[in-house]
Amino acid sequence: MAGTAKPSGRLGPKLILGLVLIAAGLWTAAWFYIRGQVSTEIDRSLAQMAAGGLAIECPDRSVAGYPFRIEIRCDGPTFEDRTSGLKATARGLRAVALVYQPNLIIVELDAPVTATTRTGAKLSAQWGVMQTSLRFRDAELQRASVSFDTLEGRWTPVGQPEATLAATRLELHGRRDEAVEGLDIAAFVTAGSVTAGGQRLGPGAVTMSLDASLVRLPLEPGGGPHFLADWADSDGRVALKSVKAAAGPATIEGRGEIRLETDGMLSGAITLIANNLERLGEAPEPAKANAGNGKPAKDVAGPPEITVTPEMAALAGGFLLFGKPAKDGPPGGRSLEFTLDHGRMKLGATPLGRLPPLFLVPQGS
């Protein structure tokens, strides 16, 4: 009939608004359901770990992050391993995951962190920012990374000299590798330094990198007190693809393999190549300022000269006296073998002492 209105074929504003409100309501209900499930799972996991001797407390815990995140917070978290007697506490903890990407979890731990062992040894650490990322697949951890900015650590054993570690930045990365039946790991240290008994060991600022595989490492959760013994029984070893340390122009690089013996001792060999050891006390080359307009660049003051400690001098002397010309790398490099024979260490033909076992073999084994 004439004058009859025809449908426009388009959704009216009220219908669109209604659909949006329904979707928002459904999403809100889903988020609060997920939050409840997360809280329940946390309680279940904490109770299960406590029954196994691992007590973790998360005071003032909250679960927030609506609408797209699940964020868990707690103040003053504590950790206690009743088997080993290790106790630790931190100032705060945050863990965040996106609702639509639950396989990636970001964890931040606030310093200071303190820990004590059953023997009374103490560990304390302070940092600017610490962040950990955990990536899962089918509820199984596949990758993990942790980074620290402006890290300062202090280890105080009973009756032994105190040791400290400082670094502008420290990164640790690990991922499962089915080819080696274990883990691939990588580590990076920027401007790192170590002291023992108040004396600095090595240069005041070292840049280091590490790339290795932990072959046949047992990865099942809850490995128990015999974890290292089980690794040794499975022909466990560290395949060192590359390790490099640089102090100013001087560098030392190495690669090799270290095995964990069934008696808890370490055996293996690492080939070390040193370059520019005669320049060990020099600071890095100063940066050049960008003068522009075709004018010559000016030197920018760099870090102070590196103090050569007795340990550094002995290491350099060992390479120069007992090393051989390196086949790889720039001219002038020196190659030397670092060996371990059931804990007995040697640099070339020079004995360096003996390492203690990493675990004790149970009586009657």
Short mmCIF file of C-alpha atoms in Angstrom, two decimals:
data_model
loop_
_atom_site.label_atom_id
_atom_site.label_comp_id
_atom_site.label_asym_id
_atom_site.label_seq_id
_atom_site.Cartn_x
_atom_site.Cartn_y
_atom_site.Cartn_z
CA MET A 1 0.00 0.00 0.00
CA ALA A 2 1.07 3.55 -0.65
CA GLY A 3 2.72 5.23 2.36
CA THR A 4 3.84 1.98 4.02
CA ALA A 5 7.29 2.42 5.68
CA LYS A 6 10.04 0.14 4.38
CA PRO A 7 12.69 -1.27 6.71
CA SER A 8 15.98 0.55 6.27
CA GLY A 9 18.08 -2.61 6.64
CA ARG A 10 20.28 -0.88 9.24
CA LEU A 11 20.38 -1.32 13.03
CA GLY A 12 18.96 1.60 14.93
CA PRO A 13 21.03 3.43 17.57
CA LYS A 14 18.99 1.99 20.43
CA LEU A 15 19.54 -1.56 19.21
CA ILE A 16 23.29 -1.00 18.84
CA LEU A 17 23.46 0.47 22.34
CA GLY A 18 21.50 -2.47 23.70
CA LEU A 19 23.87 -4.98 22.09
CA VAL A 20 26.89 -3.11 23.48
CA LEU A 21 25.40 -3.13 26.98
CA ILE A 22 24.64 -6.85 26.75
CA ALA A 23 28.20 -7.61 25.55
CA ALA A 24 29.67 -5.46 28.35
CA GLY A 25 27.50 -7.24 30.91
CA LEU A 26 28.54 -10.66 29.63
CA TRP A 27 32.23 -9.64 29.62
CA THR A 28 31.95 -8.26 33.16
CA ALA A 29 30.35 -11.47 34.37
CA ALA A 30 33.05 -13.52 32.61
CA TRP A 31 35.85 -11.40 34.15
CA PHE A 32 34.52 -11.77 37.67
CA TYR A 33 34.09 -15.51 37.11
CA ILE A 34 37.73 -15.75 35.93
CA ARG A 35 38.86 -13.72 38.94
CA GLY A 36 37.06 -16.13 41.26
CA GLN A 37 38.63 -19.12 39.51
CA VAL A 38 42.09 -17.55 39.81
CA SER A 39 41.63 -16.94 43.54
CA THR A 40 40.43 -20.51 44.04
CA GLU A 41 43.36 -21.92 42.08
CA ILE A 42 45.86 -19.81 44.06
CA ASP A 43 44.42 -21.09 47.35
CA ARG A 44 44.54 -24.67 46.09
CA SER A 45 48.13 -24.37 44.84
CA LEU A 46 49.36 -22.73 48.05
CA ALA A 47 47.74 -25.44 50.15
CA GLN A 48 49.23 -28.16 47.96
CA MET A 49 52.73 -26.65 48.21
CA ALA A 50 52.40 -26.21 51.97
CA ALA A 51 51.54 -29.89 52.32
CA GLY A 52 54.77 -30.67 50.45
CA GLY A 53 56.88 -28.53 52.79
CA LEU A 54 56.92 -25.31 50.74
CA ALA A 55 55.04 -22.52 52.54
CA ILE A 56 54.29 -19.33 50.61
CA GLU A 57 52.24 -16.51 52.09
CA CYS A 58 50.85 -13.55 50.16
CA PRO A 59 49.50 -11.06 52.74
CA ASP A 60 46.82 -8.54 51.75
CA ARG A 61 46.30 -10.34 48.46
CA SER A 62 44.09 -8.69 45.89
CA VAL A 63 42.95 -9.65 42.40
CA ALA A 64 42.16 -6.72 40.12
CA GLY A 65 42.74 -5.52 36.54
CA TYR A 66 39.22 -5.23 35.12
CA PRO A 67 38.39 -5.24 32.23
CA PHE A 68 41.23 -6.92 30.29
CA ARG A 69 43.84 -7.99 32.87
CA ILE A 70 44.12 -10.25 35.87
CA GLU A 71 46.52 -8.60 38.30
CA ILE A 72 47.50 -10.21 41.60
CA ARG A 73 49.15 -8.08 44.29
CA CYS A 74 50.38 -8.74 47.80
CA ASP A 75 52.52 -6.92 50.36
CA GLY A 76 55.43 -8.58 52.14
CA PRO A 77 55.26 -12.04 50.53
CA THR A 78 57.19 -14.77 52.36
CA PHE A 79 58.70 -18.08 51.24
CA GLU A 80 59.82 -20.99 53.42
CA ASP A 81 61.22 -24.32 52.31
CA ARG A 82 60.82 -26.49 55.39
CA THR A 83 63.03 -29.20 53.87
CA SER A 84 66.12 -27.04 53.35
CA GLY A 85 65.34 -24.41 55.99
CA LEU A 86 65.51 -21.55 53.48
CA LYS A 87 63.34 -18.53 54.34
CA ALA A 88 62.88 -15.40 52.23
CA THR A 89 60.75 -12.28 52.17
CA ALA A 90 60.23 -9.37 49.76
CA ARG A 91 58.61 -5.96 50.00
CA GLY A 92 55.91 -6.61 47.41
CA LEU A 93 54.77 -8.81 44.54
CA ARG A 94 52.70 -8.21 41.40
CA ALA A 95 51.73 -10.75 38.74
CA VAL A 96 49.82 -9.70 35.62
CA ALA A 97 48.26 -11.65 32.75
CA LEU A 98 45.95 -10.51 29.95
CA VAL A 99 42.59 -12.27 29.89
CA TYR A 100 42.95 -12.94 26.15
CA GLN A 101 46.63 -14.06 26.51
CA PRO A 102 46.75 -16.15 29.71
CA ASN A 103 49.84 -18.10 28.60
CA LEU A 104 52.08 -15.06 29.28
CA ILE A 105 52.54 -13.88 32.88
CA ILE A 106 54.62 -10.88 33.96
CA VAL A 107 55.87 -10.88 37.56
CA GLU A 108 57.48 -7.95 39.39
CA LEU A 109 59.15 -8.34 42.79
CA ASP A 110 59.86 -5.26 44.90
CA ALA A 111 63.13 -5.01 46.82
CA PRO A 112 64.59 -5.35 49.32
CA VAL A 113 64.62 -9.13 49.40
CA THR A 114 66.21 -10.96 52.31
CA ALA A 115 66.80 -14.66 52.85
CA THR A 116 68.31 -16.87 55.55
CA THR A 117 69.41 -20.49 55.55
CA ARG A 118 69.25 -23.08 58.29
CA THR A 119 72.97 -22.51 59.00
CA GLY A 120 72.37 -18.80 59.62
CA ALA A 121 73.81 -17.54 56.34
CA LYS A 122 72.09 -14.40 55.04
CA LEU A 123 71.38 -13.08 51.57
CA SER A 124 70.09 -9.58 50.86
CA ALA A 125 69.41 -7.95 47.52
CA GLN A 126 68.34 -4.52 46.35
CA TRP A 127 67.47 -3.34 42.84
CA GLY A 128 65.73 -0.60 40.94
CA VAL A 129 63.41 -2.72 38.77
CA MET A 130 63.04 -6.51 38.62
CA GLN A 131 60.76 -8.14 36.07
CA THR A 132 60.10 -11.77 35.19
CA SER A 133 58.18 -13.10 32.19
CA LEU A 134 56.81 -16.65 32.11
CA ARG A 135 55.44 -18.18 28.92
CA PHE A 136 53.38 -21.37 29.09
CA ARG A 137 52.08 -23.89 26.56
CA ASP A 138 49.46 -26.47 27.55
CA ALA A 139 49.97 -25.44 31.20
CA GLU A 140 53.70 -26.25 30.90
CA LEU A 141 56.35 -23.57 31.36
CA GLN A 142 58.28 -23.14 28.10
CA ARG A 143 60.26 -19.91 28.53
CA ALA A 144 61.30 -17.75 31.44
CA SER A 145 63.24 -14.50 31.63
CA VAL A 146 64.26 -12.30 34.54
CA SER A 147 66.00 -8.92 34.45
CA PHE A 148 67.39 -6.61 37.13
CA ASP A 149 68.37 -2.95 36.89
CA THR A 150 70.92 -1.52 39.34
CA LEU A 151 71.31 -4.81 41.20
CA GLU A 152 73.20 -5.05 44.50
CA GLY A 153 73.47 -8.36 46.34
CA ARG A 154 75.20 -9.35 49.58
CA TRP A 155 75.93 -12.91 50.77
CA THR A 156 77.00 -13.34 54.40
CA PRO A 157 77.83 -16.95 55.34
CA VAL A 158 78.53 -17.88 58.96
CA GLY A 159 82.25 -17.75 59.73
CA GLN A 160 83.19 -16.93 56.12
CA PRO A 161 84.06 -13.68 54.32
CA GLU A 162 81.13 -11.67 53.03
CA ALA A 163 80.69 -11.53 49.25
CA THR A 164 78.93 -8.88 47.19
CA LEU A 165 77.69 -8.60 43.62
CA ALA A 166 76.77 -5.41 41.81
CA ALA A 167 75.64 -4.85 38.23
CA THR A 168 74.08 -2.07 36.22
CA ARG A 169 71.93 -4.71 34.52
CA LEU A 170 71.58 -8.48 34.79
CA GLU A 171 69.46 -10.65 32.49
CA LEU A 172 68.77 -14.40 32.67
CA HIS A 173 66.83 -16.33 30.02
CA GLY A 174 65.86 -19.97 29.74
CA ARG A 175 63.74 -22.12 27.42
CA ARG A 176 62.94 -25.78 27.04
CA ASP A 177 64.85 -27.51 24.27
CA GLU A 178 63.71 -30.99 23.30
CA ALA A 179 66.88 -31.50 21.23
CA VAL A 180 69.04 -31.53 24.40
CA GLU A 181 66.27 -32.90 26.66
CA GLY A 182 66.80 -29.92 28.92
CA LEU A 183 67.20 -26.15 28.85
CA ASP A 184 68.92 -23.53 26.74
CA ILE A 185 70.09 -20.64 28.92
CA ALA A 186 71.56 -17.22 28.27
CA ALA A 187 72.84 -14.55 30.64
CA PHE A 188 74.06 -10.97 30.25
CA VAL A 189 75.80 -8.76 32.81
CA THR A 190 76.57 -5.08 32.30
CA ALA A 191 79.16 -3.35 34.50
CA GLY A 192 79.31 -6.22 36.96
CA SER A 193 81.68 -6.42 39.93
CA VAL A 194 82.32 -8.93 42.72
CA THR A 195 84.00 -8.59 46.12
CA ALA A 196 84.92 -11.16 48.78
CA GLY A 197 86.03 -10.25 52.25
CA GLY A 198 86.05 -6.59 51.29
CA GLN A 199 88.51 -7.18 48.43
CA ARG A 200 87.45 -6.77 44.84
CA LEU A 201 87.82 -9.85 42.63
CA GLY A 202 88.71 -8.90 39.11
CA PRO A 203 87.98 -5.57 37.41
CA GLY A 204 85.60 -3.04 38.88
CA ALA A 205 83.27 -3.27 35.88
CA VAL A 206 82.98 -6.34 33.65
CA THR A 207 80.57 -6.98 30.79
CA MET A 208 79.76 -10.67 30.42
CA SER A 209 77.60 -12.91 28.26
CA LEU A 210 76.81 -16.63 28.44
CA ASP A 211 75.13 -19.05 26.04
CA ALA A 212 74.81 -22.68 27.17
CA SER A 213 72.62 -25.78 27.24
CA LEU A 214 71.78 -27.81 30.35
CA VAL A 215 71.67 -31.24 28.73
CA ARG A 216 69.21 -33.88 30.04
CA LEU A 217 68.13 -31.66 32.90
CA PRO A 218 65.10 -33.10 34.78
CA LEU A 219 62.31 -30.56 34.27
CA GLU A 220 59.48 -32.22 36.17
CA PRO A 221 58.12 -29.96 38.92
CA GLY A 222 59.01 -30.88 42.47
CA GLY A 223 62.32 -32.54 41.68
CA GLY A 224 63.01 -33.07 45.37
CA PRO A 225 66.27 -33.07 47.32
CA HIS A 226 67.98 -35.51 44.91
CA PHE A 227 67.49 -33.31 41.85
CA LEU A 228 71.24 -32.92 41.11
CA ALA A 229 71.92 -36.62 41.75
CA ASP A 230 69.19 -37.52 39.27
CA TRP A 231 70.73 -35.14 36.73
CA ALA A 232 74.13 -36.78 37.16
CA ASP A 233 72.62 -40.26 36.74
CA SER A 234 71.11 -39.16 33.42
CA ASP A 235 74.54 -38.06 32.07
CA GLY A 236 73.83 -34.43 32.93
CA ARG A 237 76.21 -31.80 31.61
CA VAL A 238 76.56 -28.16 30.66
CA ALA A 239 77.37 -27.58 27.00
CA LEU A 240 79.01 -24.16 27.00
CA LYS A 241 78.50 -22.67 23.56
CA SER A 242 80.01 -19.30 24.39
CA VAL A 243 81.07 -17.29 27.41
CA LYS A 244 82.70 -13.88 27.09
CA ALA A 245 84.03 -11.36 29.58
CA ALA A 246 85.33 -7.89 28.68
CA ALA A 247 87.15 -5.39 30.90
CA GLY A 248 88.10 -2.40 28.80
CA PRO A 249 89.91 -3.60 25.64
CA ALA A 250 90.85 -6.96 27.24
CA THR A 251 88.55 -9.91 26.54
CA ILE A 252 88.39 -13.61 27.41
CA GLU A 253 86.15 -15.99 25.48
CA GLY A 254 85.52 -19.66 26.08
CA ARG A 255 83.61 -22.76 25.01
CA GLY A 256 83.57 -26.35 26.15
CA GLU A 257 81.64 -28.82 28.30
CA ILE A 258 81.31 -29.53 32.03
CA ARG A 259 79.84 -32.82 33.31
CA LEU A 260 78.25 -33.54 36.66
CA GLU A 261 79.66 -36.84 37.95
CA THR A 262 77.63 -39.29 40.00
CA ASP A 263 79.78 -38.49 43.06
CA GLY A 264 78.74 -34.82 42.88
CA MET A 265 82.04 -33.60 41.44
CA LEU A 266 82.54 -31.62 38.22
CA SER A 267 84.69 -32.71 35.28
CA GLY A 268 85.29 -31.26 31.85
CA ALA A 269 87.27 -28.72 29.87
CA ILE A 270 86.82 -25.19 28.55
CA THR A 271 89.05 -23.67 25.90
CA LEU A 272 89.75 -20.02 26.75
CA ILE A 273 91.00 -17.42 24.28
CA ALA A 274 92.30 -14.09 25.59
CA ASN A 275 92.88 -10.94 23.57
CA ASN A 276 94.55 -7.65 24.49
CA LEU A 277 95.62 -8.86 27.94
CA GLU A 278 98.57 -6.49 27.77
CA ARG A 279 95.97 -3.69 27.88
CA LEU A 280 94.16 -5.09 30.91
CA GLY A 281 94.60 -1.92 32.97
CA GLU A 282 93.23 0.39 30.30
CA ALA A 283 89.77 1.91 30.30
CA PRO A 284 87.47 1.47 27.29
CA GLU A 285 88.04 3.78 24.35
CA PRO A 286 86.43 7.18 25.03
CA ALA A 287 83.30 8.02 23.06
CA LYS A 288 83.53 10.66 20.37
CA ALA A 289 81.30 13.70 20.61
CA ASN A 290 79.39 14.67 17.49
CA ALA A 291 80.75 18.14 16.71
CA GLY A 292 78.86 18.64 13.46
CA ASN A 293 79.48 21.33 10.79
CA GLY A 294 82.55 19.43 9.62
CA LYS A 295 84.49 20.26 12.79
CA PRO A 296 86.69 17.58 14.40
CA ALA A 297 85.02 15.47 17.07
CA LYS A 298 86.20 15.83 20.65
CA ASP A 299 86.93 13.06 23.09
CA VAL A 300 84.37 12.55 25.83
CA ALA A 301 85.89 11.61 29.18
CA GLY A 302 85.49 7.88 29.73
CA PRO A 303 85.60 5.76 32.88
CA PRO A 304 88.76 5.78 35.00
CA GLU A 305 91.64 3.38 34.46
CA ILE A 306 91.02 -0.18 35.65
CA THR A 307 92.99 -1.26 38.73
CA VAL A 308 94.77 -4.55 38.03
CA THR A 309 94.27 -6.84 41.04
CA PRO A 310 96.68 -9.71 41.87
CA GLU A 311 94.13 -12.22 40.58
CA MET A 312 93.91 -10.38 37.27
CA ALA A 313 97.71 -10.18 36.99
CA ALA A 314 98.02 -13.91 37.71
CA LEU A 315 95.41 -14.72 35.07
CA ALA A 316 97.13 -12.56 32.47
CA GLY A 317 100.49 -14.09 33.37
CA GLY A 318 99.10 -17.59 32.98
CA PHE A 319 97.93 -16.85 29.44
CA LEU A 320 101.17 -15.13 28.45
CA LEU A 321 103.48 -17.77 29.96
CA PHE A 322 101.59 -21.02 29.36
CA GLY A 323 99.14 -20.18 26.61
CA LYS A 324 99.51 -20.91 22.93
CA PRO A 325 98.83 -18.62 19.98
CA ALA A 326 95.09 -18.77 19.32
CA LYS A 327 94.01 -20.20 15.98
CA ASP A 328 90.77 -18.20 15.99
CA GLY A 329 90.15 -14.51 16.55
CA PRO A 330 92.34 -11.45 16.00
CA PRO A 331 96.16 -11.72 15.87
CA GLY A 332 97.96 -11.82 19.20
CA GLY A 333 95.34 -13.87 21.02
CA ARG A 334 96.42 -16.55 23.50
CA SER A 335 94.66 -19.88 24.04
CA LEU A 336 94.66 -21.82 27.31
CA GLU A 337 92.75 -24.85 28.56
CA PHE A 338 90.77 -24.74 31.82
CA THR A 339 90.15 -28.30 33.02
CA LEU A 340 88.20 -29.96 35.81
CA ASP A 341 88.96 -33.52 36.90
CA HIS A 342 86.54 -34.56 39.65
CA GLY A 343 86.67 -31.04 41.05
CA ARG A 344 90.44 -30.53 40.63
CA MET A 345 90.90 -27.31 38.67
CA LYS A 346 93.80 -26.46 36.37
CA LEU A 347 94.54 -23.51 34.10
CA GLY A 348 96.90 -25.04 31.61
CA ALA A 349 99.34 -26.99 33.81
CA THR A 350 98.81 -24.74 36.85
CA PRO A 351 96.69 -26.25 39.68
CA LEU A 352 93.98 -23.91 41.00
CA GLY A 353 92.61 -25.97 43.89
CA ARG A 354 89.59 -28.22 44.16
CA LEU A 355 85.85 -27.55 44.14
CA PRO A 356 83.62 -29.27 46.70
CA PRO A 357 80.92 -31.71 45.51
CA LEU A 358 77.62 -30.17 44.45
CA PHE A 359 75.71 -32.85 46.34
CA LEU A 360 76.46 -35.64 48.80
CA VAL A 361 75.88 -39.23 47.79
CA PRO A 362 73.36 -40.84 50.20
CA GLN A 363 74.86 -43.48 52.48
CA GLY A 364 74.41 -47.01 51.22
CA SER A 365 74.15 -45.94 47.58
#
